[in-house]
PDB file of C-alpha atoms in Angstrom:
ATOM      1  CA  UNK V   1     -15.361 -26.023  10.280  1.00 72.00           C
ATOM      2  CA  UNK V   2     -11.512 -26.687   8.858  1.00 80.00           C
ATOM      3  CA  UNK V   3     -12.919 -25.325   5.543  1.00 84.00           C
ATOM      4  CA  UNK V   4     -13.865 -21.642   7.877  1.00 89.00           C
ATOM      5  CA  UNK V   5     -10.543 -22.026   9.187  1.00 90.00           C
ATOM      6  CA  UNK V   6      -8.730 -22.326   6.560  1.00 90.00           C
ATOM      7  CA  UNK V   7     -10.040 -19.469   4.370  1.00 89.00           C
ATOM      8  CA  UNK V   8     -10.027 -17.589   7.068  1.00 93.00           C
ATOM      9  CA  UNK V   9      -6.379 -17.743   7.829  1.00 91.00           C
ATOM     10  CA  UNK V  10      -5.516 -17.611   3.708  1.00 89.00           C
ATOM     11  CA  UNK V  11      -7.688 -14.067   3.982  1.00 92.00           C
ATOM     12  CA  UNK V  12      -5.671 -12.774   7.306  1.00 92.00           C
ATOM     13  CA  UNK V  13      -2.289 -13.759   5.485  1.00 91.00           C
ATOM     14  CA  UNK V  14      -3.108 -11.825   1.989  1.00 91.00           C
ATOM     15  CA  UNK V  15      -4.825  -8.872   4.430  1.00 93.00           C
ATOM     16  CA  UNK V  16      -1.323  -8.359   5.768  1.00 94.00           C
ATOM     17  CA  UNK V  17       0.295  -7.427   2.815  1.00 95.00           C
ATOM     18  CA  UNK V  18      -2.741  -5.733   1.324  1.00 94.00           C
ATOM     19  CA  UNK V  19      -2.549  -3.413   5.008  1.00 95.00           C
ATOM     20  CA  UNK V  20       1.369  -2.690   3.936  1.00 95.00           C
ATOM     21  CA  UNK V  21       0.469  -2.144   0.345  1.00 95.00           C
ATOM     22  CA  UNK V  22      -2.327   0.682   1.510  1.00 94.00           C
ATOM     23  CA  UNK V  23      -0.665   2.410   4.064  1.00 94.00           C
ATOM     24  CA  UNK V  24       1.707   4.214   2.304  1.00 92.00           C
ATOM     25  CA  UNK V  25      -1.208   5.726   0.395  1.00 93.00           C
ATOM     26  CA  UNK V  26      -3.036   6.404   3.598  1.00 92.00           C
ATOM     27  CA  UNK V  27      -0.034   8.350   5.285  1.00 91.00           C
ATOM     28  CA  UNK V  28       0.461  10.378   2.695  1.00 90.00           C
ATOM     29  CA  UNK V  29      -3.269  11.163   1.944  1.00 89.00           C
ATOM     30  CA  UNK V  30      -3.056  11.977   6.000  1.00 84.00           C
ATOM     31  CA  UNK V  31      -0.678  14.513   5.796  1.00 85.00           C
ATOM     32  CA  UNK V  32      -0.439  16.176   2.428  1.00 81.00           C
ATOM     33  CA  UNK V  33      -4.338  15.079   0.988  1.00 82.00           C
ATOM     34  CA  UNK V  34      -2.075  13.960  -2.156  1.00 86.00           C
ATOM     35  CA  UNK V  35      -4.457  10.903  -3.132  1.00 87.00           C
ATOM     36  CA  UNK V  36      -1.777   8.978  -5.161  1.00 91.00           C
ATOM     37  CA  UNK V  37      -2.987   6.918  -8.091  1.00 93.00           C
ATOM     38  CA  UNK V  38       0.634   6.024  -8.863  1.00 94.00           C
ATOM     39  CA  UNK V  39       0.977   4.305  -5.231  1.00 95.00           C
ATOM     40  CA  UNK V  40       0.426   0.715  -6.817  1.00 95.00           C
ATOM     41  CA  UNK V  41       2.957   1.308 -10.002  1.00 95.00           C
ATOM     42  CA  UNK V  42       5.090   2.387  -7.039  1.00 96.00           C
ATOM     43  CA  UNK V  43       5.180  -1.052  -5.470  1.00 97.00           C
ATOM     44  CA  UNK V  44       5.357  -2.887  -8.630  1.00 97.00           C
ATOM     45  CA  UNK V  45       8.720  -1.324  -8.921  1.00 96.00           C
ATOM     46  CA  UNK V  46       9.713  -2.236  -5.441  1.00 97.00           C
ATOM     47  CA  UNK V  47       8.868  -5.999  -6.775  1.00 97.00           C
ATOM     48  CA  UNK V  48      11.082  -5.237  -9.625  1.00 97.00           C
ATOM     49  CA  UNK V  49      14.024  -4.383  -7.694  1.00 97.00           C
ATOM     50  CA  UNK V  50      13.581  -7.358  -5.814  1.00 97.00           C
ATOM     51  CA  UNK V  51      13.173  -9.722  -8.573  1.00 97.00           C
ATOM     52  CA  UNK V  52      16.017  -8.571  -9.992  1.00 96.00           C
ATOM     53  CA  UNK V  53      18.102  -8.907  -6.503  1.00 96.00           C
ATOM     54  CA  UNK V  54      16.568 -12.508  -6.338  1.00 96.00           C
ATOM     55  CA  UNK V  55      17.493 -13.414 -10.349  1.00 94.00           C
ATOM     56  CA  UNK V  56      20.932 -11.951 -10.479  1.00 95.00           C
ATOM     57  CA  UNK V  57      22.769 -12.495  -7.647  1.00 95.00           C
ATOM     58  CA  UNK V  58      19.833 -14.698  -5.327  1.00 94.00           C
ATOM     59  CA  UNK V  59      19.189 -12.209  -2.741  1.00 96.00           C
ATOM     60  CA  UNK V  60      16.332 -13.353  -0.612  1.00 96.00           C
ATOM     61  CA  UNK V  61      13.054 -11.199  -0.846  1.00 96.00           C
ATOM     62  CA  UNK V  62      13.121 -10.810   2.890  1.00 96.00           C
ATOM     63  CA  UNK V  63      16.880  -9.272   2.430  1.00 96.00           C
ATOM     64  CA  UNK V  64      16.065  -7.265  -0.286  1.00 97.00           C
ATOM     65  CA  UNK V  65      12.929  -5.354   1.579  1.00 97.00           C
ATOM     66  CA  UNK V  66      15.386  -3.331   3.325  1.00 97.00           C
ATOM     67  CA  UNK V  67      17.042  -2.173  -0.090  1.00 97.00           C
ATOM     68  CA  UNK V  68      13.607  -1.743  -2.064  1.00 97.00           C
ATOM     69  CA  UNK V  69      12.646   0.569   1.030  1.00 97.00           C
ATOM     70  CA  UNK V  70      15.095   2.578   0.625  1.00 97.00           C
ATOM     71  CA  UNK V  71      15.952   3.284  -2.658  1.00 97.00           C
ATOM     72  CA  UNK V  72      11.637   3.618  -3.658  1.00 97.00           C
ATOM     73  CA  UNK V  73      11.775   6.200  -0.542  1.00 97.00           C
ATOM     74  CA  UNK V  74      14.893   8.187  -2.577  1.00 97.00           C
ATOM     75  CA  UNK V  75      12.333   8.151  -5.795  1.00 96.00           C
ATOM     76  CA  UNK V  76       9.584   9.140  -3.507  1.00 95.00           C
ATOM     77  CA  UNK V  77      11.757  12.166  -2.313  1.00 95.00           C
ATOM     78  CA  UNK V  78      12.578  13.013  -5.941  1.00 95.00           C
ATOM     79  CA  UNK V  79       9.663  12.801  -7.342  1.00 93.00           C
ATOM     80  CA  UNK V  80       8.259  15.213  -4.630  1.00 92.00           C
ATOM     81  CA  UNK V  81      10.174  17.716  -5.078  1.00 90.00           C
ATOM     82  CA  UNK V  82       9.495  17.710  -8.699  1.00 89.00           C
ATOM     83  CA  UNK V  83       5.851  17.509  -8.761  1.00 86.00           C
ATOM     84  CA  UNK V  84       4.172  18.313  -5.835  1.00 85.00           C
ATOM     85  CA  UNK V  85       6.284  20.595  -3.451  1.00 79.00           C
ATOM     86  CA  UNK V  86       5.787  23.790  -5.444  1.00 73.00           C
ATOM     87  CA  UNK V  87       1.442  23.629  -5.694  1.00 66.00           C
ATOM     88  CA  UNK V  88       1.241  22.463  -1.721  1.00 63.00           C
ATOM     89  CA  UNK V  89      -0.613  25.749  -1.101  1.00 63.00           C
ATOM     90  CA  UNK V  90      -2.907  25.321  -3.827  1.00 65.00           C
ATOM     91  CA  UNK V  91      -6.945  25.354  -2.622  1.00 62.00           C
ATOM     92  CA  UNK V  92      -7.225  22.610  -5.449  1.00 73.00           C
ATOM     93  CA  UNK V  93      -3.949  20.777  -4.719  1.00 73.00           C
ATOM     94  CA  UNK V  94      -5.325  17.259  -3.823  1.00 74.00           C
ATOM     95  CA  UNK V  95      -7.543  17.876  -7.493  1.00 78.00           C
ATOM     96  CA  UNK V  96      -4.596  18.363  -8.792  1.00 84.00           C
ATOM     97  CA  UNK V  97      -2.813  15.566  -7.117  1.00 87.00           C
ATOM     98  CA  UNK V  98      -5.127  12.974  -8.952  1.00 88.00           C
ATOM     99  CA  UNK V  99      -3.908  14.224 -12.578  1.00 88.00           C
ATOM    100  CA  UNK V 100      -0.666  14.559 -11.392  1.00 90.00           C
ATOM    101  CA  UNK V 101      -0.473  10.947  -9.860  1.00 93.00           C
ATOM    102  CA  UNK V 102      -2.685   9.048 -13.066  1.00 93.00           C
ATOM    103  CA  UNK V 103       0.194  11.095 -15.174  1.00 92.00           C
ATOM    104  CA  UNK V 104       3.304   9.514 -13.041  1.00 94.00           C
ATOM    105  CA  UNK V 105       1.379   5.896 -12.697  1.00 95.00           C
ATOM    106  CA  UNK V 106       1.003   6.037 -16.865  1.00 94.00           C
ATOM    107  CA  UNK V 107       4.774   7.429 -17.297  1.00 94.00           C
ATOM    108  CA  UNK V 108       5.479   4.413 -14.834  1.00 94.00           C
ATOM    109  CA  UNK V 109       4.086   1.560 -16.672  1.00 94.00           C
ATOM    110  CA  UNK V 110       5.223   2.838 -19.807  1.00 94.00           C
ATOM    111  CA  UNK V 111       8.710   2.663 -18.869  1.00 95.00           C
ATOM    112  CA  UNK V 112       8.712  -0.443 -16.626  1.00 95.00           C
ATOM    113  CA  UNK V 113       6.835  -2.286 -19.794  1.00 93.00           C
ATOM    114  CA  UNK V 114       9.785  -0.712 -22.286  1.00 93.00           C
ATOM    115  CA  UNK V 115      12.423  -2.380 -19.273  1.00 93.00           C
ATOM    116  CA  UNK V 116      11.130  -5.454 -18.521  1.00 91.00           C
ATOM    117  CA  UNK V 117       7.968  -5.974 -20.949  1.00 88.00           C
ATOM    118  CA  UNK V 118       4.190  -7.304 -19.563  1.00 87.00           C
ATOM    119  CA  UNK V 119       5.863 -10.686 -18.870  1.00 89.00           C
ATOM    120  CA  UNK V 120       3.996 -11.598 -15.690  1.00 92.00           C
ATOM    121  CA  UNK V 121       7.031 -12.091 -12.965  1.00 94.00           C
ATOM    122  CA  UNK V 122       7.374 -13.903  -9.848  1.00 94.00           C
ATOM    123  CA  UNK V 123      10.292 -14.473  -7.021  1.00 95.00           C
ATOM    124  CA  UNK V 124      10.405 -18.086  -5.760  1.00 91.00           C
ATOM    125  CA  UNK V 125      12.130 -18.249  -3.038  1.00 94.00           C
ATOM    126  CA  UNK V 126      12.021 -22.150  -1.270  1.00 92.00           C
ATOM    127  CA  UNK V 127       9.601 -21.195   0.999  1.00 92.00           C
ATOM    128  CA  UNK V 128       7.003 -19.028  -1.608  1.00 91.00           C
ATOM    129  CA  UNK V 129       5.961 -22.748  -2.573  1.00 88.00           C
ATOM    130  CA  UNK V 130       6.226 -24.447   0.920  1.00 92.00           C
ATOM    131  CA  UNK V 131       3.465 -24.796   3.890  1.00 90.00           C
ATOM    132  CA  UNK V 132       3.038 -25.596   7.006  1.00 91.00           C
ATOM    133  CA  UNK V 133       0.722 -28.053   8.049  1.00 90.00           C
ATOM    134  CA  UNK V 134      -1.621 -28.541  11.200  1.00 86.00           C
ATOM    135  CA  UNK V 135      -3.952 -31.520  10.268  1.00 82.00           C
ATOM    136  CA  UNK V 136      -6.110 -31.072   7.348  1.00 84.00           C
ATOM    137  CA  UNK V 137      -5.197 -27.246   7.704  1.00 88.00           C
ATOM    138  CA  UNK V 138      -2.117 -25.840   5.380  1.00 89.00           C
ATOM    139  CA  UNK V 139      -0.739 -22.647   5.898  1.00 90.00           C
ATOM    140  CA  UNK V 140       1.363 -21.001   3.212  1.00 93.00           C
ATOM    141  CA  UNK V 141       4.991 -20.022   4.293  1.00 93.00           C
ATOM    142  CA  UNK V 142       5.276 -17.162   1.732  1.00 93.00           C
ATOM    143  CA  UNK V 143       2.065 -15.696   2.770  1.00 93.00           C
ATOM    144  CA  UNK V 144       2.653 -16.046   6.248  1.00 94.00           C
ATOM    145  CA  UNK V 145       5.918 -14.665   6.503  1.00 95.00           C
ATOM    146  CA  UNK V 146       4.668 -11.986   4.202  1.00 95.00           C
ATOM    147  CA  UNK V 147       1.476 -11.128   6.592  1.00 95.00           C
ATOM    148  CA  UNK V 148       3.617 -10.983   9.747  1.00 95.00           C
ATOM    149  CA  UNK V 149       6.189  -8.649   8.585  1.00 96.00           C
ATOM    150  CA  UNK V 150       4.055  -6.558   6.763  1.00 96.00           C
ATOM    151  CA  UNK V 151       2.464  -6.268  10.325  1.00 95.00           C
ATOM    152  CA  UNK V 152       5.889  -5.869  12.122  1.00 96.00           C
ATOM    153  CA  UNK V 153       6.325  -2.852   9.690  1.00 97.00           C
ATOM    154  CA  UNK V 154       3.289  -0.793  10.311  1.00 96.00           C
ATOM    155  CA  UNK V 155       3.774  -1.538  13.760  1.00 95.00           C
ATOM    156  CA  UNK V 156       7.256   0.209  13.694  1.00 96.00           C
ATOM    157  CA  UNK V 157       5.790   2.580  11.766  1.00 94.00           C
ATOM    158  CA  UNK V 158       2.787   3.268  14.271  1.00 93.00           C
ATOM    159  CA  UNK V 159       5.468   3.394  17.134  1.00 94.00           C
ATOM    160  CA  UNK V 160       7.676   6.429  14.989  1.00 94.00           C
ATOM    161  CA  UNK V 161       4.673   8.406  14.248  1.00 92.00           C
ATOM    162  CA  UNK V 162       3.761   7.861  18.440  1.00 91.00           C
ATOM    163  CA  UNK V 163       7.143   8.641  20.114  1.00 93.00           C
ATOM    164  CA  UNK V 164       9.513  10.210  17.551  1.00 92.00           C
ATOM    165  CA  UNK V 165       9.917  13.732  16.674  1.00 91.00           C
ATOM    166  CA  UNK V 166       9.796  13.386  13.394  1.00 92.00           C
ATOM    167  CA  UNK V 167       6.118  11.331  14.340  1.00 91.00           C
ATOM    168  CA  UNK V 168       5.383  14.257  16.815  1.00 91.00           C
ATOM    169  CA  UNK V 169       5.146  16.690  13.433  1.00 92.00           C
ATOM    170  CA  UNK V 170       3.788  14.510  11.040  1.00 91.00           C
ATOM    171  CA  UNK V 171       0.809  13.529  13.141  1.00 88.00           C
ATOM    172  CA  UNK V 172       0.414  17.408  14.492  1.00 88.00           C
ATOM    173  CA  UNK V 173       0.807  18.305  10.185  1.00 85.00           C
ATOM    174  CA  UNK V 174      -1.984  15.650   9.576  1.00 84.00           C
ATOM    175  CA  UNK V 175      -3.898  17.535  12.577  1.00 80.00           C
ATOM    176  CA  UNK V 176      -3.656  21.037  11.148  1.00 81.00           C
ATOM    177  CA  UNK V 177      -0.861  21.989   8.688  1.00 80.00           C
ATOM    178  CA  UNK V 178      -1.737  25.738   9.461  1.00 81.00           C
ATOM    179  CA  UNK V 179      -1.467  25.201  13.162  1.00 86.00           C
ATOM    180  CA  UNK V 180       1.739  23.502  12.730  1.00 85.00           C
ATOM    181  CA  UNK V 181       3.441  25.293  11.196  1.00 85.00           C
ATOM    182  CA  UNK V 182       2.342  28.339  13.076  1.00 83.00           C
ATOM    183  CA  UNK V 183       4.328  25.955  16.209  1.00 82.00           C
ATOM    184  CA  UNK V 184       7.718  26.144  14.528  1.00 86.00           C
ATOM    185  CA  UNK V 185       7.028  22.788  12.374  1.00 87.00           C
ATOM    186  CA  UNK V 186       9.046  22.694   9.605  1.00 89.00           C
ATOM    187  CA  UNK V 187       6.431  21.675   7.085  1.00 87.00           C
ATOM    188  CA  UNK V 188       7.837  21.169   3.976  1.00 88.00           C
ATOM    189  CA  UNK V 189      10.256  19.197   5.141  1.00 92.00           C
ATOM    190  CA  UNK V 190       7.716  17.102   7.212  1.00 91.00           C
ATOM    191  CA  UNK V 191       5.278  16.821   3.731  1.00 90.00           C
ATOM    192  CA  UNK V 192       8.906  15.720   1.919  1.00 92.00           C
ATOM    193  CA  UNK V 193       9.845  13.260   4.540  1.00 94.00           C
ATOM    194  CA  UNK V 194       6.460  11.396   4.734  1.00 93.00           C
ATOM    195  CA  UNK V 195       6.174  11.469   0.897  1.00 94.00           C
ATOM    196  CA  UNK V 196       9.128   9.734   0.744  1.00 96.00           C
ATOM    197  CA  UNK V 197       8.516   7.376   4.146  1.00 96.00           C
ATOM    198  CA  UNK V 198       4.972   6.792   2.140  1.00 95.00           C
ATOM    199  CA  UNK V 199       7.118   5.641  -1.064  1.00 96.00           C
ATOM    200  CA  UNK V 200       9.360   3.968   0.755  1.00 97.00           C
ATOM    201  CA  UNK V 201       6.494   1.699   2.287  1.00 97.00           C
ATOM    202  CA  UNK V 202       5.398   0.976  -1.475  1.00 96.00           C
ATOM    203  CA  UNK V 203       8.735  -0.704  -2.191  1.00 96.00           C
ATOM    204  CA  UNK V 204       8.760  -2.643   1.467  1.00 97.00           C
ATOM    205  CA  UNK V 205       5.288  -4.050   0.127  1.00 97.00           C
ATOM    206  CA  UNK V 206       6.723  -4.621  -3.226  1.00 96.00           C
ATOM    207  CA  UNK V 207       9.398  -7.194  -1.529  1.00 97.00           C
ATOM    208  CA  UNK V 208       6.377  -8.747  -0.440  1.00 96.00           C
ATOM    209  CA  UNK V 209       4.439  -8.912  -3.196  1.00 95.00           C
ATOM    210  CA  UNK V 210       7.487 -10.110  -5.533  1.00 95.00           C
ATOM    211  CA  UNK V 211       6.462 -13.585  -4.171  1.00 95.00           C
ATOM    212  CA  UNK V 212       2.792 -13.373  -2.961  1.00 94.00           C
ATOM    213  CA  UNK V 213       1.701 -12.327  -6.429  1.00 91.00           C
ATOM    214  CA  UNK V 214       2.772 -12.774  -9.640  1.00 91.00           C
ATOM    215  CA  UNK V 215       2.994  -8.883 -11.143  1.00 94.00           C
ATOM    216  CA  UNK V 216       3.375  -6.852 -14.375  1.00 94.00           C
ATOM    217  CA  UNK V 217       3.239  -2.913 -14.729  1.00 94.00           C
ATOM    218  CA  UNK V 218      -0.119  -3.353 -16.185  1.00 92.00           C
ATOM    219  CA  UNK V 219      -1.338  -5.013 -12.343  1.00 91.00           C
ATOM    220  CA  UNK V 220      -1.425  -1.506 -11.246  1.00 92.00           C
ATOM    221  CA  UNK V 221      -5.056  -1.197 -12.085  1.00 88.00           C
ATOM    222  CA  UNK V 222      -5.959  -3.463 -10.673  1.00 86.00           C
ATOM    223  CA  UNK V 223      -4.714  -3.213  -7.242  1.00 90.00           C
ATOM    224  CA  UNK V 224      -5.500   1.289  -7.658  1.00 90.00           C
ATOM    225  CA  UNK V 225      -9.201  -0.171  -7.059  1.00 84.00           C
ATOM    226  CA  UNK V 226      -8.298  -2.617  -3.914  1.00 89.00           C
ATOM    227  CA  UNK V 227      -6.189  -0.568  -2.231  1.00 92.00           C
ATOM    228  CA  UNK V 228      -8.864   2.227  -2.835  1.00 90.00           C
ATOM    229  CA  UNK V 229     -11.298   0.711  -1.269  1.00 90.00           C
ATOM    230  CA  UNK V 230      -9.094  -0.705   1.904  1.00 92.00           C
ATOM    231  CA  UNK V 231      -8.034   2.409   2.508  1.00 91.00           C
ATOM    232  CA  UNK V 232     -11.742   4.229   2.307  1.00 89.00           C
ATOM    233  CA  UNK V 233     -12.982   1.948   4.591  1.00 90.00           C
ATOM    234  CA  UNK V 234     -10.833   2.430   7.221  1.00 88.00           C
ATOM    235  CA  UNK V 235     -10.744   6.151   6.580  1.00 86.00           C
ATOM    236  CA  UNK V 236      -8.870   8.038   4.068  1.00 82.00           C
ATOM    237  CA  UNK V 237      -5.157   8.660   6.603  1.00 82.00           C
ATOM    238  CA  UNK V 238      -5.539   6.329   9.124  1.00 86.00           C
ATOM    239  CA  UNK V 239      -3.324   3.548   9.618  1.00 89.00           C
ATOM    240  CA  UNK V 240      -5.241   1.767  11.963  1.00 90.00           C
ATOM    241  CA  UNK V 241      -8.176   1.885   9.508  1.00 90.00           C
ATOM    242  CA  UNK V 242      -5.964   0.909   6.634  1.00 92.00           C
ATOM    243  CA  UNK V 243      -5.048  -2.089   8.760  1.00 93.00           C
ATOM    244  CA  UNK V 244      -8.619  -3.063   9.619  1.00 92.00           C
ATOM    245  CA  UNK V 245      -9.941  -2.617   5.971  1.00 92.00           C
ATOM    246  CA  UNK V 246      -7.623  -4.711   4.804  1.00 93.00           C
ATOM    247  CA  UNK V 247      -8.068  -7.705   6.844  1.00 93.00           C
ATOM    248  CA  UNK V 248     -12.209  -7.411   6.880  1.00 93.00           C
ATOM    249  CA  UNK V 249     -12.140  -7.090   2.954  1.00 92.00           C
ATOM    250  CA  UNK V 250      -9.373  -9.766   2.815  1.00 93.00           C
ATOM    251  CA  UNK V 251     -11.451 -11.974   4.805  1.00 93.00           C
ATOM    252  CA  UNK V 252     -14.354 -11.452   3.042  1.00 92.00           C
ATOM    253  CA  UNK V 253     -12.945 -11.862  -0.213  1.00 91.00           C
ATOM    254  CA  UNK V 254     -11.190 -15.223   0.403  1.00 91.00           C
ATOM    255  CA  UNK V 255     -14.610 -16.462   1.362  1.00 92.00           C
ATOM    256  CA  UNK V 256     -16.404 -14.939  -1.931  1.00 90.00           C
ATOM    257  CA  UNK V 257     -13.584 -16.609  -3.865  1.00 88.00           C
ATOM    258  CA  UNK V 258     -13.912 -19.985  -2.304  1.00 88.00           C
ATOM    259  CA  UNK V 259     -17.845 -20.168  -2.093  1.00 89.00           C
ATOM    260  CA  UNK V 260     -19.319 -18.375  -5.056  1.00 88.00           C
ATOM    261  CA  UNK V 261     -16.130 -17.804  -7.619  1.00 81.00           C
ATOM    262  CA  UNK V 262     -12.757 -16.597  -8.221  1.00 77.00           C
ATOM    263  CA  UNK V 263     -14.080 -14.427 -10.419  1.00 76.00           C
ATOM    264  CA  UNK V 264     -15.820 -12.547  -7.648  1.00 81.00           C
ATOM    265  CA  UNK V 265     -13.095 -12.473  -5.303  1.00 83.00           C
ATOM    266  CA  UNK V 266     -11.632  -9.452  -6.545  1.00 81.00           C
ATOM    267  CA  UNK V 267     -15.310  -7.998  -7.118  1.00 84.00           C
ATOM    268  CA  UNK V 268     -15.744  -7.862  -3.344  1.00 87.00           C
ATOM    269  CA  UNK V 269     -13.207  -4.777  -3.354  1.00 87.00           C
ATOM    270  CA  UNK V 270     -15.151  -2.818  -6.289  1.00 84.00           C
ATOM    271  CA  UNK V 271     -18.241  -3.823  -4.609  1.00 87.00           C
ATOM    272  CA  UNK V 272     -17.229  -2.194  -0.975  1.00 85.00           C
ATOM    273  CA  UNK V 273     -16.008   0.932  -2.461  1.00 85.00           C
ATOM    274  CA  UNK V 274     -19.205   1.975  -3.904  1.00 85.00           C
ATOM    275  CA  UNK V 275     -21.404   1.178  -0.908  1.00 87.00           C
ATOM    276  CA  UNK V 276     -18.309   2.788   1.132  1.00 87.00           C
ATOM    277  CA  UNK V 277     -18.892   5.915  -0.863  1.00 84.00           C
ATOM    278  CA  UNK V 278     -22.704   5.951  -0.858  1.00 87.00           C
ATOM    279  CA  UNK V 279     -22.749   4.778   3.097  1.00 85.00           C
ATOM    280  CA  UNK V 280     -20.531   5.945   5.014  1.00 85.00           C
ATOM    281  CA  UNK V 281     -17.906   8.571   2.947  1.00 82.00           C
ATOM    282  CA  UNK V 282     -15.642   9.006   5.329  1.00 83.00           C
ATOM    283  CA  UNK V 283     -14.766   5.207   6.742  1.00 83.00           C
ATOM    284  CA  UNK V 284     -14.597   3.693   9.778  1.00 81.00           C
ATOM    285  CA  UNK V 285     -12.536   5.557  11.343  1.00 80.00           C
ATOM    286  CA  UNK V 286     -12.329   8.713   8.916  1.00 69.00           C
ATOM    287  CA  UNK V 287     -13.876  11.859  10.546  1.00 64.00           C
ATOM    288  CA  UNK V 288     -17.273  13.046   9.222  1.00 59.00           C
ATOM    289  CA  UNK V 289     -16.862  16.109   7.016  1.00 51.00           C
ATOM    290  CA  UNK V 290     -18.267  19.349   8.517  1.00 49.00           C
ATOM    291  CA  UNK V 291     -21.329  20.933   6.720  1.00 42.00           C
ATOM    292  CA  UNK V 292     -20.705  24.776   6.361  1.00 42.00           C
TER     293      UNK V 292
END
């Protein structure tokens, strides 16, 4: 029974930052169908920047989230209105989103690798290597610290979208761009700021991440797939189902890991995007598509 307990809270823990790592991608799939291969190239620089904080001058991770945030959610501005602000009317436009985004993720990696090589990197912060302990049950302070504020921060985020104005327009944009703007909603600068509110949650995971797992610009492929599949399952722009995916297929890979094989663990997340996308296309709590 420990043994259940244990992996169970190890798969919670990691499901928290997986949750933060996906909903960037899910917000701004939500409001501007922009399905961003480049989101997980975009953390791995917010782990950069707080590596670096952390190696130079020994900036906590947990201070540095605040300054990763902000200055991925300056890139994320830039690099909208670059590459996607001028084709947002386009009938193909989220088509043209994937080439755009593999393009950006490649141009990414190649540039982080010519900075900083495919040294695998890690922050270690006292507490990344500490636990807690309840009798023959250990929990992790750097992945607990990492789950809960990763689900402090998509709660605050929930709450802006609810009661702010800003929230008000990105969640009636998300509705129906056409009717909102037709209300006096200024969209392009709605589609700009949740671009860059979406980037700017890629660097808050990357804080995260920079001592949860050890990362290289090459990881990006690997987490494109995992944070696919989250994300599907709870429904391509949905938060809530972001949230959920990520702490069912957590779960459920922290068992496959432990039972059958490491090896399989990250399997699980392959494995529940192609039944997702055979099943049930539109997640758990995506809306069906309507058949014209």
């Amino acid at each position: 029974m420990s043994e259940i307990i244990q992996i169970l809270i190890l798969g919670l823990a990691l499901g928290g930052v997986i949750a933060l790592m996906g909903s960037g991608l899910s917000l701004v799939f939500g409001v501007m169908r922009i399905v961003n291969l480049a989101h997980p190239a975009l953390i791995i620089a917010g782990a950069y920047i707080t590596y670096w904080g952390f190696k130079l001058w020994g900036i906590d991770p947990l201070l540095m989230l605040p300054i990763a945030t902000l200055v991925m959610a300056g890139i994320g501005l830039i690099l909208y209105k670059l590459m996607f602000e001028r084709e947002a009317k386009s009938a193909k436009y989220s088509e043209m989103t994937v080439l755009l985004t593999f393009s950006l993720a490649m141009m990414a990696e190649g540039l982080m690798g010519g900075f900083f090589t495919n040294t695998q990197r890690v922050t270690s912060p006292d507490y990344a290597t500490d636990s807690f302990f309840i009798g023959d049950i250990f929990i992790p302070k750097g992945q607990l610290y990492a789950g809960v504020v990763s689900l402090v921060i998509i709660a605050a985020l929930s709450l802006f979208l609810k009661y702010s104005r800003l929230g008000y327009a990105i969640r009636a944009t998300t509705q129906n761009r056409e009717a909102a703007e037709l209300l006096g909603v200024n969209v392009k600068f709605v589609c700009a700021m949740s671009f860059a509110i979406g980037i700017g949650l890629a660097g808050a995971a990357g804080a995260l991440v920079s001592f949860v797992f050890s990362f290289f610009p090459a990881k990006q492929w690997e987490w494109i797939a995992m944070l696919m599949s989250v994300v599907v399952l709870g429904g391509m722009g949905s938060i809530l189902g972001t949230v959920v995916g990520a702490l069912l297929l957590s779960v459920v890979a922290a068992f496959v890991g432990t039972w059958i094989g490491a090896t399989w663990s990250t399997m699980t997340f392959f494995l529940a995007l192609f039944v997702i996308l055979l099943l049930r296309p539109q997640g758990l709590f995506g809306e069906r598509p309507e058949v014209v």
